[in-house]
Coordinates of C-alpha atoms and ligand atoms in Angstrom, one line a residue:
M1 CA -4.3 16.1 17.4
I2 CA -6.0 13.8 14.9
L3 CA -7.7 10.6 16.5
V4 CA -8.8 7.6 13.9
K5 CA -10.2 4.3 15.0
L6 CA -9.9 1.3 12.2
D7 CA -13.3 0.3 13.0
D8 CA -14.6 3.8 12.1
V9 CA -12.9 3.4 8.7
A10 CA -13.2 -0.3 7.8
G11 CA -16.5 -0.6 5.6
S12 CA -16.2 3.0 5.0
D13 CA -15.9 5.2 2.0
L14 CA -12.3 5.5 3.5
D15 CA -12.2 1.6 2.9
V16 CA -10.8 1.1 -1.1
H17 CA -10.9 -1.6 -3.2
G18 CA -8.6 -2.9 -5.8
E19 CA -8.4 -6.4 -7.4
G20 CA -6.8 -8.6 -4.2
W21 CA -7.1 -6.1 -1.5
N22 CA -8.2 -3.2 0.2
S23 CA -6.9 -0.5 2.2
R24 CA -8.3 1.3 5.1
R25 CA -7.2 4.9 5.0
L26 CA -6.2 5.8 8.4
L27 CA -4.7 9.2 7.3
L28 CA -4.5 11.0 3.6
K29 CA -3.4 14.2 2.2
D30 CA -5.9 16.1 4.1
A31 CA -4.6 15.5 7.6
K32 CA -1.4 17.8 6.3
M33 CA 1.1 15.0 8.1
G34 CA 3.4 14.8 4.6
F35 CA 2.1 11.0 4.6
S36 CA -0.9 8.8 4.5
L37 CA -1.5 6.2 6.4
H38 CA -3.2 2.6 5.5
D39 CA -4.1 -0.5 7.1
T40 CA -4.1 -2.9 3.7
L41 CA -5.7 -6.3 3.6
I42 CA -3.8 -8.2 0.4
H43 CA -6.2 -11.1 -0.1
E44 CA -5.1 -14.8 -0.3
G45 CA -4.0 -15.6 -3.2
A46 CA -3.8 -12.1 -4.6
E47 CA -0.6 -11.6 -7.2
L48 CA -0.4 -7.7 -7.6
H49 CA 2.1 -5.8 -10.0
L50 CA 2.7 -2.5 -8.7
H51 CA 5.1 0.1 -9.7
Y52 CA 5.0 3.3 -7.7
K53 CA 6.4 5.8 -10.2
N54 CA 5.5 8.8 -8.4
H55 CA 5.4 7.8 -4.7
L56 CA 7.4 6.5 -2.1
E57 CA 5.8 3.5 -0.2
A58 CA 7.2 1.4 3.0
V59 CA 5.1 -1.4 4.1
Y60 CA 5.1 -3.1 7.3
C61 CA 3.5 -7.0 7.4
I62 CA 1.7 -7.4 10.9
E63 CA -0.3 -10.6 9.6
G64 CA -0.1 -13.3 7.0
T65 CA 2.9 -14.8 4.6
G66 CA 3.7 -14.0 0.9
S67 CA 6.6 -12.3 -1.0
I68 CA 7.6 -9.7 -3.2
E69 CA 9.5 -9.8 -6.3
D70 CA 11.9 -7.3 -7.3
L71 CA 11.4 -7.0 -11.0
A72 CA 14.6 -4.7 -11.7
K73 CA 17.0 -7.3 -9.7
G74 CA 15.1 -10.5 -10.1
E75 CA 15.2 -11.2 -6.6
T76 CA 11.9 -12.5 -4.7
H77 CA 11.9 -12.1 -0.7
P78 CA 9.4 -13.8 1.6
I79 CA 7.4 -11.3 4.0
A80 CA 5.9 -12.5 7.2
P81 CA 4.5 -10.6 10.1
G82 CA 7.7 -8.4 11.1
T83 CA 8.9 -7.7 7.7
V84 CA 9.1 -4.4 6.1
Y85 CA 10.0 -3.6 2.5
A86 CA 10.6 0.3 1.7
L87 CA 10.0 1.0 -1.8
D88 CA 13.0 3.8 -1.9
Q89 CA 14.0 3.6 -5.3
H90 CA 9.9 3.3 -7.1
D91 CA 10.7 -0.5 -7.5
E92 CA 8.6 -2.2 -9.6
H93 CA 7.6 -5.4 -7.8
I94 CA 5.0 -8.4 -7.7
L95 CA 3.2 -8.7 -4.6
R96 CA 2.2 -12.0 -3.7
A97 CA -0.2 -13.0 -0.8
Q98 CA 0.1 -16.7 0.4
T99 CA -2.4 -15.7 3.0
Q100 CA -4.2 -13.0 3.6
M101 CA -1.6 -10.1 4.3
R102 CA -2.4 -7.6 6.7
M103 CA -0.1 -4.8 6.0
V104 CA 0.4 -1.1 7.6
C105 CA 1.7 1.2 4.5
V106 CA 2.8 4.7 4.2
F107 CA 2.8 6.8 1.2
N108 CA 5.2 9.8 0.5
P109 CA 3.8 12.2 -0.9
P110 CA 0.5 11.3 0.9
V111 CA -2.2 9.6 -1.3
T112 CA -5.4 11.6 -1.3
G113 CA -8.0 8.6 -1.5
K114 CA -8.9 9.4 -5.0
E115 CA -6.3 7.5 -6.9
T116 CA -6.6 4.4 -9.0
H117 CA -3.9 2.1 -10.0
G118 CA -2.8 3.0 -13.8
P119 CA -1.8 0.2 -16.2
D120 CA 1.7 0.5 -15.2
G121 CA 0.7 -0.4 -11.5
S122 CA 1.2 3.7 -10.4
Y123 CA -1.0 6.1 -8.7
E124 CA -1.3 9.1 -10.2
L125 CA 0.1 12.4 -8.6
V126 CA -2.9 14.2 -7.3
E127 CA -2.0 18.0 -7.0
D128 CA -3.8 20.7 -5.1
Ligands
9YT201 C1 1.2 -3.0 -0.4 C2 0.5 -2.2 -1.4 O1 0.9 -1.7 -2.3 N1 -0.6 -2.6 -1.8 C3 -1.6 -2.0 -2.7 C4 -2.8 -1.0 -2.2 C5 -1.7 0.2 -1.4 N2 -0.8 -0.4 -0.6 C6 -2.5 1.3 -0.6 O2 -3.2 2.0 -1.9 O3 -2.9 1.0 0.2

């Protein structure tokens, strides 16, 4: 069994920052669970253009409000606590945070923790 506490991850090397967000990596690839689990903060006013071409991501908002724009469909959906979005089509999107949003994110395949967003908004696939 693996036990992880957010308090131990926040502010450590497992607290990864990007422009407009930081992600507390609770479980990574090395946990061998088949997915990674992140507690991510999207900072107030952030606008993130993302396109996870190599990963499936599900996101559960537990705090804050914002929206997600599905760029293929041209549709924008509000996000509030209790909302899940699942990028089952590797959907290119823009995430906007009206207030700081706290999101629980799951990635399949799991991220290793070393990925950085490419110019296309994706994370590269890190092989063993
Ligand atoms: C919600 C979202 O995709 N935020 C960008 C960061 C990513 N979730 C991560 O690495 O945790």
